[in-house]
Short mmCIF file of C-alpha atoms and ligand atoms in Angstrom, two decimals:
data_model
loop_
_atom_site.label_atom_id
_atom_site.label_comp_id
_atom_site.label_asym_id
_atom_site.label_seq_id
_atom_site.Cartn_x
_atom_site.Cartn_y
_atom_site.Cartn_z
CA MET I 4 -11.07 11.22 54.95
CA THR I 5 -10.42 8.48 52.67
CA PRO I 6 -7.12 8.23 51.67
CA PRO I 7 -6.53 8.01 47.83
CA ALA I 8 -6.86 5.18 45.60
CA ALA I 9 -2.58 3.85 45.21
CA ARG I 10 -1.66 1.39 42.98
CA GLU I 11 1.68 0.64 41.41
CA GLU I 12 2.60 -1.82 38.50
CA ILE I 13 5.72 -3.31 38.81
CA PRO I 14 7.36 -5.47 35.70
CA ILE I 15 8.98 -8.15 36.93
CA THR I 16 12.03 -9.36 34.07
CA ALA I 17 14.84 -9.02 36.20
CA ASP I 18 16.58 -9.57 39.36
CA GLU I 19 16.62 -5.98 40.65
CA ASP I 20 12.84 -5.94 39.66
CA VAL I 21 12.54 -8.32 43.09
CA VAL I 22 14.42 -5.65 44.93
CA ARG I 23 11.98 -2.81 43.25
CA VAL I 24 8.96 -4.97 44.36
CA ARG I 25 10.05 -5.32 48.02
CA GLN I 26 10.66 -1.39 47.97
CA ALA I 27 7.36 -0.54 46.89
CA VAL I 28 5.40 -3.29 49.11
CA ARG I 29 7.39 -2.03 52.23
CA SER I 30 6.16 1.54 51.38
CA TYR I 31 2.56 0.49 50.64
CA ALA I 32 2.68 -1.39 54.53
CA GLN I 33 4.03 1.64 56.07
CA LYS I 34 1.47 3.87 54.50
CA ALA I 35 -1.20 0.81 55.43
CA LYS I 36 0.16 0.89 58.81
CA LEU I 37 1.16 -2.51 59.35
CA SER I 38 3.49 -3.36 62.31
CA LEU I 39 6.61 -4.24 61.91
CA VAL I 40 6.35 -7.64 62.16
CA ASP I 41 3.23 -7.53 59.16
CA GLN I 42 5.28 -5.50 57.32
CA THR I 43 8.22 -7.92 57.12
CA LYS I 44 5.98 -11.06 56.78
CA LEU I 45 4.51 -8.97 53.87
CA VAL I 46 7.59 -7.72 52.00
CA THR I 47 9.39 -11.51 52.71
CA ALA I 48 6.68 -13.15 51.34
CA THR I 49 6.35 -11.07 48.23
CA SER I 50 9.82 -11.33 47.70
CA GLU I 51 9.33 -15.17 47.30
CA LEU I 52 6.23 -14.44 44.83
CA ALA I 53 8.30 -12.31 42.48
CA ARG I 54 11.02 -14.53 42.67
CA ASN I 55 9.19 -17.46 41.64
CA THR I 56 7.26 -15.11 38.87
CA LEU I 57 11.03 -14.23 37.45
CA THR I 58 12.30 -17.74 38.13
CA TYR I 59 9.65 -20.04 36.90
CA GLY I 60 7.05 -17.89 35.30
CA GLY I 61 9.43 -16.26 32.93
CA GLY I 62 9.08 -12.76 34.14
CA GLY I 63 5.65 -11.12 34.29
CA THR I 64 4.02 -8.03 36.46
CA ALA I 65 3.44 -7.20 40.08
CA VAL I 66 0.51 -5.12 40.95
CA VAL I 67 0.74 -3.50 44.52
CA GLU I 68 -2.56 -1.59 45.77
CA PHE I 69 -3.31 -0.26 49.25
CA LEU I 70 -6.75 -1.16 50.70
CA THR I 71 -9.31 0.20 52.90
CA GLU I 72 -12.14 -1.60 54.25
CA GLY I 73 -13.84 0.05 57.17
CA ARG I 74 -11.56 1.22 59.46
CA ARG I 75 -9.05 -1.02 58.71
CA SER I 76 -6.23 -0.67 55.83
CA GLY I 77 -4.07 -2.96 54.14
CA VAL I 78 -1.96 -4.31 51.00
CA ARG I 79 -3.27 -6.44 47.95
CA ALA I 80 0.01 -7.45 45.62
CA SER I 81 -0.49 -9.78 43.07
CA PHE I 82 1.85 -11.52 40.79
CA GLN I 83 0.91 -12.36 37.20
CA ASP I 84 2.88 -14.59 34.45
CA ASP I 85 2.43 -16.47 31.62
CA GLY I 86 4.70 -18.67 32.22
CA PRO I 87 4.15 -22.90 32.24
CA GLY I 88 1.75 -22.47 34.86
CA ILE I 89 1.90 -24.83 38.01
CA PRO I 90 0.47 -28.53 37.05
CA ASP I 91 -0.15 -29.82 40.88
CA VAL I 92 -0.90 -27.28 42.99
CA ASP I 93 -0.58 -29.27 46.22
CA LEU I 94 2.48 -30.19 45.51
CA ALA I 95 3.81 -27.05 44.58
CA LEU I 96 2.27 -26.20 48.30
CA THR I 97 4.11 -28.82 49.76
CA ASP I 98 6.87 -27.52 52.25
CA GLY I 99 10.21 -28.21 50.88
CA TRP I 100 9.09 -28.95 47.97
CA THR I 101 11.09 -27.50 44.66
CA SER I 102 10.91 -28.41 41.15
CA GLY I 103 14.24 -26.51 40.88
CA ARG I 104 16.82 -25.88 43.42
CA GLY I 105 15.47 -23.56 45.73
CA MET I 106 14.42 -24.61 49.53
CA GLY I 107 10.62 -25.09 48.56
CA LEU I 108 9.26 -22.77 50.94
CA GLY I 109 8.37 -19.63 48.82
CA LEU I 110 4.77 -20.58 48.29
CA SER I 111 4.17 -22.47 51.20
CA GLY I 112 5.88 -20.03 53.27
CA ALA I 113 4.31 -16.98 51.62
CA ARG I 114 0.77 -18.39 52.32
CA ARG I 115 1.75 -18.72 56.26
CA LEU I 116 2.64 -15.11 56.07
CA VAL I 117 -0.19 -13.50 54.53
CA ASP I 118 -3.74 -13.13 55.81
CA GLU I 119 -5.36 -14.03 52.35
CA PHE I 120 -3.97 -16.06 49.30
CA THR I 121 -5.19 -17.06 46.17
CA LEU I 122 -3.45 -19.10 43.62
CA ASP I 123 -5.13 -19.33 40.23
CA THR I 124 -2.87 -21.37 37.89
CA GLY I 125 -2.56 -24.82 35.71
CA ALA I 126 -0.57 -26.35 33.63
CA GLY I 127 -0.41 -24.11 30.37
CA GLN I 128 -2.06 -21.53 31.82
CA GLY I 129 0.58 -18.90 33.30
CA THR I 130 0.05 -18.01 37.06
CA THR I 131 -1.46 -15.46 38.95
CA VAL I 132 -0.94 -15.35 42.83
CA THR I 133 -2.49 -12.71 45.08
CA VAL I 134 -1.92 -11.84 48.51
CA VAL I 135 -3.43 -9.34 51.21
CA LYS I 136 -2.18 -8.54 54.73
CA TRP I 137 -4.10 -6.16 56.63
CA SER I 138 -3.59 -4.21 59.68
CA ARG I 139 -4.71 -5.11 62.88
CA MET L 9 -5.61 16.58 28.60
CA THR L 10 -8.91 16.30 26.97
CA THR L 11 -10.05 19.65 24.70
CA GLY L 12 -12.91 18.74 23.31
CA PRO L 13 -15.72 15.64 22.98
CA GLU L 14 -16.11 16.13 19.04
CA PRO L 15 -13.18 14.40 16.94
CA THR L 16 -11.53 16.47 14.49
CA ASP L 17 -9.04 15.39 12.15
CA ASN L 18 -8.20 18.78 11.33
CA LEU L 19 -5.06 19.05 13.46
CA ALA L 20 -3.64 15.87 11.52
CA ALA L 21 -4.23 17.08 8.66
CA LEU L 22 -2.26 19.69 9.53
CA LEU L 23 0.61 17.98 11.06
CA ARG L 24 0.73 15.94 8.30
CA ALA L 25 0.71 18.25 5.53
CA GLY L 26 3.65 19.78 7.82
CA THR L 27 5.34 16.82 8.45
CA GLY L 28 8.68 17.66 6.45
CA ALA L 29 9.27 21.31 7.58
CA LEU L 30 8.09 20.46 11.14
CA THR L 31 10.48 17.91 11.58
CA ARG L 32 13.13 19.19 10.17
CA ARG L 33 13.00 22.52 12.30
CA TRP L 34 12.35 20.55 15.03
CA ILE L 35 15.11 18.37 14.85
CA GLU L 36 17.05 21.42 14.10
CA LEU L 37 15.75 23.14 17.80
CA ALA L 38 15.96 19.85 19.60
CA ALA L 39 19.51 19.00 18.55
CA ALA L 40 20.90 22.55 19.67
CA PRO L 41 21.09 22.30 23.46
CA LEU L 42 22.50 18.67 23.27
CA ARG L 43 25.65 20.01 21.77
CA GLY L 44 26.46 16.81 20.18
CA ARG L 45 26.36 14.43 23.10
CA LEU L 46 23.63 12.39 20.67
CA THR L 47 24.29 12.18 17.09
CA VAL L 48 21.50 14.07 14.88
CA ALA L 49 21.01 10.86 12.95
CA GLU L 50 19.81 9.33 16.13
CA LEU L 51 17.83 12.23 17.33
CA GLU L 52 16.74 12.32 13.52
CA ARG L 53 15.47 8.66 13.96
CA GLU L 54 14.02 9.28 17.20
CA LEU L 55 11.74 12.44 16.42
CA THR L 56 10.83 10.74 13.02
CA GLU L 57 9.58 7.92 14.65
CA LEU L 58 8.19 10.10 17.56
CA PHE L 59 6.18 12.22 14.91
CA ARG L 60 5.04 9.93 13.23
CA ALA L 61 3.30 7.74 16.01
CA LEU L 62 2.03 11.36 17.31
CA VAL L 63 0.11 11.91 14.28
CA ALA L 64 -1.26 8.72 14.10
CA ALA L 65 -2.60 8.60 17.41
CA VAL L 66 -4.11 12.41 16.80
CA GLU L 67 -5.90 11.16 13.71
CA SER L 68 -7.89 8.83 15.97
CA GLY L 69 -9.29 11.96 16.98
CA SER L 70 -8.66 11.82 21.21
CA ARG L 71 -6.40 14.41 22.26
CA ASP L 72 -5.98 12.57 25.65
CA LEU L 73 -2.43 11.36 26.08
CA GLN L 74 -3.66 8.33 28.65
CA SER L 75 -6.10 7.15 25.52
CA GLU L 76 -5.07 3.73 23.62
CA PRO L 77 -4.68 5.38 20.85
CA TYR L 78 -1.45 6.91 22.49
CA ALA L 79 0.05 3.90 23.54
CA GLU L 80 2.95 4.34 21.23
CA VAL L 81 3.47 7.68 21.80
CA ARG L 82 3.78 6.95 25.27
CA ALA L 83 6.22 4.07 25.18
CA LEU L 84 8.45 5.73 22.63
CA LEU L 85 8.37 8.60 24.98
CA SER L 86 9.36 6.89 27.92
CA ASP L 87 11.88 5.23 26.07
CA MET L 88 13.45 8.26 24.86
CA SER L 89 13.46 10.05 28.54
CA ARG L 90 14.78 6.62 30.21
CA HIS L 91 17.71 6.45 27.65
CA ARG L 92 18.40 10.30 28.57
CA ALA L 93 18.22 9.78 32.07
CA ARG L 94 20.81 6.67 31.67
CA SER L 95 23.19 9.04 29.67
CA GLY L 96 23.11 11.75 32.47
CA PHE L 97 21.05 14.24 30.32
CA THR L 98 19.56 17.08 32.74
CA PRO L 99 15.47 17.17 32.86
CA THR L 100 15.14 20.36 30.84
CA GLU L 101 17.57 18.56 28.22
CA THR L 102 15.51 15.64 28.13
CA ALA L 103 12.19 17.58 27.87
CA VAL L 104 13.70 20.26 25.26
CA GLY L 105 13.18 17.19 22.93
CA VAL L 106 9.07 17.74 23.37
CA PHE L 107 8.99 21.32 23.83
CA THR L 108 10.59 22.21 20.65
CA LEU L 109 8.52 20.65 18.56
CA LYS L 110 5.66 23.61 20.05
CA GLN L 111 8.11 25.85 18.98
CA ALA L 112 8.59 24.51 15.61
CA LEU L 113 4.94 24.37 14.65
CA PHE L 114 4.26 28.13 16.38
CA GLU L 115 7.16 29.02 13.90
CA LEU L 116 5.77 27.58 11.21
CA VAL L 117 2.07 28.64 11.73
CA ASP L 118 3.30 32.06 12.44
CA ARG L 119 5.43 32.55 9.12
CA ALA L 120 2.25 30.93 7.53
CA GLU L 121 4.33 27.97 5.80
CA ILE L 122 1.45 26.02 7.41
CA GLU L 123 -1.96 26.62 7.72
CA GLY L 124 -3.44 26.32 11.31
CA ASP L 125 -6.18 27.66 12.94
CA LEU L 126 -6.03 28.62 16.78
CA ARG L 127 -8.16 26.00 18.14
CA GLU L 128 -6.07 23.04 16.98
CA VAL L 129 -2.52 24.81 17.35
CA LEU L 130 -4.11 25.28 21.21
CA ALA L 131 -5.03 21.60 21.45
CA PHE L 132 -1.89 20.41 20.27
CA SER L 133 -0.22 22.78 22.63
CA LEU L 134 -1.83 21.38 25.42
CA LEU L 135 -0.87 17.83 24.13
CA LEU L 136 2.53 18.44 23.74
CA ASP L 137 2.54 20.28 27.71
CA ALA L 138 0.98 16.51 28.72
CA LEU L 139 3.83 14.96 26.93
CA GLY L 140 6.57 16.79 28.15
CA LEU L 141 5.10 16.04 31.65
CA LEU L 142 5.53 12.62 30.91
CA THR L 143 8.85 12.63 29.87
CA PHE L 144 9.51 14.78 33.42
CA GLU L 145 7.99 11.86 35.21
CA THR L 146 9.89 8.81 33.59
CA TYR L 147 13.18 10.81 33.39
CA ALA L 148 12.58 11.11 37.15
CA LYS L 149 11.75 7.42 37.62
CA ALA L 150 14.80 6.12 35.62
CA ARG L 151 17.44 8.41 37.73
CA GLU L 152 15.80 6.91 40.45
CA GLU L 153 16.70 3.42 39.35
CA VAL L 154 19.91 4.90 38.77
CA ILE L 155 20.74 6.03 41.97
CA ASP L 156 19.57 2.47 43.56
CA GLU L 157 21.53 0.55 41.59
CA GLN L 158 24.80 2.89 42.31
CA ALA L 159 23.78 2.73 46.09
CA GLU L 160 23.72 -1.14 45.63
CA GLN L 161 27.11 -1.48 43.73
CA LEU L 162 28.16 0.79 46.23
CA LEU L 163 27.55 -1.64 49.13
CA GLU L 164 28.84 -4.38 47.33
CA LEU L 165 32.36 -2.93 46.78
CA THR L 166 32.05 -1.41 50.63
CA THR L 167 30.92 -4.87 52.39
CA PRO L 168 33.80 -5.39 54.70
CA VAL L 169 35.00 -8.75 56.00
CA VAL L 170 36.83 -7.43 59.37
CA LYS L 171 38.82 -9.41 61.52
CA VAL L 172 37.20 -8.81 65.20
CA TRP L 173 39.62 -10.59 67.15
CA GLU L 174 42.68 -13.02 66.59
CA GLY L 175 40.63 -16.05 64.72
CA VAL L 176 37.40 -14.61 64.47
CA LEU L 177 36.21 -12.77 61.36
CA ALA L 178 32.93 -10.89 61.15
CA VAL L 179 31.25 -9.62 57.95
CA PRO L 180 28.01 -7.32 58.63
CA LEU L 181 25.18 -7.47 55.90
CA VAL L 182 23.67 -4.27 55.26
CA GLY L 183 20.15 -3.53 53.51
CA THR L 184 17.74 -5.38 50.63
CA LEU L 185 19.62 -8.67 50.36
CA ASP L 186 19.41 -9.73 46.31
CA SER L 187 21.05 -12.94 45.82
CA ALA L 188 23.87 -11.42 43.53
CA ARG L 189 24.96 -9.66 46.35
CA THR L 190 24.71 -11.97 49.12
CA GLN L 191 26.39 -14.21 47.10
CA VAL L 192 29.34 -11.72 46.52
CA VAL L 193 29.12 -11.21 50.22
CA MET L 194 29.55 -15.26 51.27
CA GLU L 195 32.22 -15.64 48.52
CA LYS L 196 33.91 -13.10 50.07
CA LEU L 197 33.78 -14.48 53.67
CA LEU L 198 35.10 -17.63 52.54
CA GLU L 199 38.06 -16.67 50.64
CA SER L 200 38.68 -14.12 53.93
CA LEU L 201 38.36 -17.20 56.11
CA VAL L 202 41.21 -19.39 53.92
CA GLY L 203 43.17 -16.13 53.63
CA SER L 204 43.33 -15.50 57.38
CA GLY L 205 43.25 -19.15 58.62
CA ALA L 206 40.73 -17.66 61.21
CA GLU L 207 38.43 -20.79 62.67
CA HIS L 208 35.47 -18.61 63.48
CA ALA L 209 33.28 -16.42 61.62
CA ILE L 210 30.35 -14.29 62.75
CA ILE L 211 27.70 -13.28 60.03
CA ASP L 212 25.91 -10.29 61.67
CA ILE L 213 22.31 -9.67 59.84
CA THR L 214 21.49 -6.78 62.23
CA GLY L 215 20.90 -4.43 59.05
CA VAL L 216 19.18 -6.68 57.21
CA LEU L 217 15.49 -6.01 56.31
CA ALA L 218 14.00 -9.07 55.31
CA VAL L 219 15.41 -12.58 55.18
CA ASP L 220 13.58 -14.56 52.23
CA THR L 221 14.63 -18.42 51.32
CA GLN L 222 17.04 -17.39 48.86
CA VAL L 223 19.03 -15.16 51.30
CA ALA L 224 18.36 -18.01 54.00
CA GLN L 225 19.82 -20.49 51.62
CA HIS L 226 23.08 -18.48 50.68
CA LEU L 227 23.54 -18.38 54.54
CA LEU L 228 23.27 -22.35 55.08
CA LYS L 229 25.25 -22.68 52.12
CA THR L 230 28.26 -20.85 53.58
CA VAL L 231 27.88 -22.05 56.87
CA MET L 232 28.26 -25.23 55.83
CA ALA L 233 31.01 -24.60 53.51
CA ALA L 234 32.68 -22.87 56.03
CA ARG L 235 32.23 -25.94 58.34
CA LEU L 236 34.38 -27.58 55.90
CA MET L 237 36.71 -25.61 55.57
CA GLY L 238 37.24 -26.12 59.62
CA ALA L 239 35.60 -22.94 60.34
CA GLU L 240 32.86 -22.55 62.76
CA CYS L 241 29.89 -19.53 61.94
CA THR L 242 27.54 -18.18 64.04
CA ILE L 243 24.61 -15.61 62.67
CA SER L 244 23.83 -12.98 65.21
CA GLY L 245 21.55 -10.26 64.96
CA ILE L 246 18.27 -11.87 64.00
CA ARG L 247 15.74 -9.39 65.19
CA PRO L 248 12.52 -10.95 66.53
CA HIS L 249 10.55 -9.64 63.68
CA ILE L 250 12.69 -11.39 61.40
CA ALA L 251 12.76 -14.03 63.29
CA GLN L 252 9.26 -14.53 63.18
CA THR L 253 9.23 -14.23 59.49
CA ILE L 254 11.76 -16.71 59.30
CA VAL L 255 9.84 -19.18 61.48
CA GLY L 256 6.78 -18.37 59.54
CA LEU L 257 8.46 -19.32 56.25
CA GLY L 258 9.25 -22.64 57.45
CA ILE L 259 13.17 -22.41 57.56
CA GLU L 260 14.81 -24.44 60.11
CA PHE L 261 18.58 -23.20 61.16
CA GLY L 262 19.45 -26.84 62.33
CA ASP L 263 22.01 -26.84 64.52
CA ILE L 264 23.67 -23.48 63.51
CA THR L 265 24.32 -21.64 66.42
CA THR L 266 22.48 -18.16 66.34
CA LYS L 267 22.95 -15.24 69.00
CA ALA L 268 20.54 -11.99 69.28
CA THR L 269 23.94 -9.58 69.07
CA LEU L 270 27.10 -9.16 67.39
CA ALA L 271 29.02 -8.84 70.92
CA ASP L 272 27.24 -12.73 72.31
CA ALA L 273 28.31 -13.95 68.92
CA LEU L 274 31.86 -12.68 69.86
CA ARG L 275 31.60 -13.81 73.25
CA HIS L 276 30.71 -17.03 72.07
CA ALA L 277 33.32 -17.53 69.55
CA LEU L 278 35.88 -16.56 72.16
CA THR L 279 35.11 -19.16 74.94
CA ARG L 280 35.18 -21.82 71.98
CA SER L 281 38.45 -20.79 71.44
CA GLY L 282 39.45 -21.03 75.32
CA VAL L 283 39.61 -17.26 75.59
CA THR L 284 38.18 -16.57 79.01
CA ILE L 285 36.25 -13.30 79.15
CA SER L 286 35.49 -11.00 82.67
CA SER L 287 31.89 -9.85 82.37
CA GLY L 288 31.74 -6.32 81.84
CA ARG L 289 28.79 -6.35 84.61
CA GLY L 290 30.96 -7.25 87.39
N1 ADP N 303 4.94 -18.67 38.88
C1 ADP N 303 5.43 -20.11 38.88
N2 ADP N 303 5.19 -20.51 37.41
C2 ADP N 303 5.48 -21.89 37.72
N3 ADP N 303 5.77 -22.59 38.25
C3 ADP N 303 6.04 -22.04 39.90
C4 ADP N 303 5.50 -20.76 40.13
N4 ADP N 303 5.62 -20.30 41.31
C5 ADP N 303 6.11 -21.48 41.76
N5 ADP N 303 6.33 -22.89 41.02
C6 ADP N 303 6.22 -23.89 41.33
O1 ADP N 303 6.32 -24.30 42.79
C7 ADP N 303 7.34 -24.81 43.33
C8 ADP N 303 7.25 -24.77 44.56
O2 ADP N 303 7.74 -22.96 44.91
P1 ADP N 303 8.54 -22.37 46.07
O3 ADP N 303 7.68 -22.91 47.28
O4 ADP N 303 8.72 -20.73 45.52
O5 ADP N 303 10.39 -23.45 46.09
P2 ADP N 303 11.22 -23.10 45.12
O6 ADP N 303 11.36 -21.61 44.68
O7 ADP N 303 12.31 -23.09 46.66
O8 ADP N 303 11.44 -23.79 43.94
C9 ADP N 303 8.63 -24.51 42.21
O9 ADP N 303 9.66 -25.49 42.49
C10 ADP N 303 7.78 -24.55 41.12
O10 ADP N 303 8.02 -25.72 40.34
MG1 MG N 304 10.19 -19.84 45.11
#
């Protein structure tokens, strides 16, 4: 009855790895029976986070996991890098704020698109962002 | 994959003693099916290094390929398989690199050139089977990557900017839009606007799987650039789940015209250019 525990690790070192992350997340989201809207929200959120890992974290690793809890299933994706970290989390989570040349909506937007969002970072500590989306 | 709990160094001793004869024969056997597509020197370097790592791992007492002592073996083997896959070798030609070591060992034991008891040889044989499987797995993954890349390159080449009406260009975006490709398409559209003198462009995203901030930024920049060139852009084909996601991200398309379908966008463009369209429904 219980589906097999599934987990995939994807190194993020180049542009095409972001595509790879999106593809993996989409197939996990389908397996978790997320609706099309939720699949798209999760894929888009992870696309943002993977790109941040690459652009600001200097590369890192994505881990995509299939979750079950009672009757619901879900997907957890985490993005870890050993880059410079984020010194001011509130600022980074402000809509429209970017230290680079982006739209500044990746972090804050990703947080709105998922069910659970945790950000573990600090100046000089690297960054780990974990998101979860559940089937409903 | 583990063959017994008690660590034995006999196998390591056997491999170490036979290093010269084994690697020589191994390289010979592995080189044959590759028929010169890889230089012997290259093969020799690869296999010698792999053998060294393998002996070091076996020396730890573990026979489990997934265990820590085998990390280097796994890495070397993965590199080797990936390289073979990318250079167009078949899976068999790739796995042969591992399985020929087995053959070399059997031959030498058989001819009593090196001493090995059956248990050791069997344990090693099982380990090599696991190595062979890993080769296949990595090979398959690498081939998939190659295919993905080719598919993307193809898309890039085939993204058409079409003239759908006098003065109206359209470009359909398809698939996963990574930054590089979106940029290519957008540049192509702007070039075509110059070339054709068209005053309307329709960017249709019906075939797009997801719009993240980077894709949105490319879209917005293109629309702005087109405006500077005197052309008006419409974005069509924003499906409901994409629309909801765009809103969730917090992206605003401002005063950019968006239409549900390419046909709606075309109708809009034509109306703006003063063409009267009679409704198909009437
Ligand atoms: N992994 C990371 N490592 C370091 N800084 C980061 C990381 N992710 C995000 N940031 C910081 O947070 C800011 C906001 O990120 P985001 O909302 O995705 O906007 P954008 O990518 O457009 O800059 C970034 O400009 C960057 O300064
Ligand atoms: Mg970002």
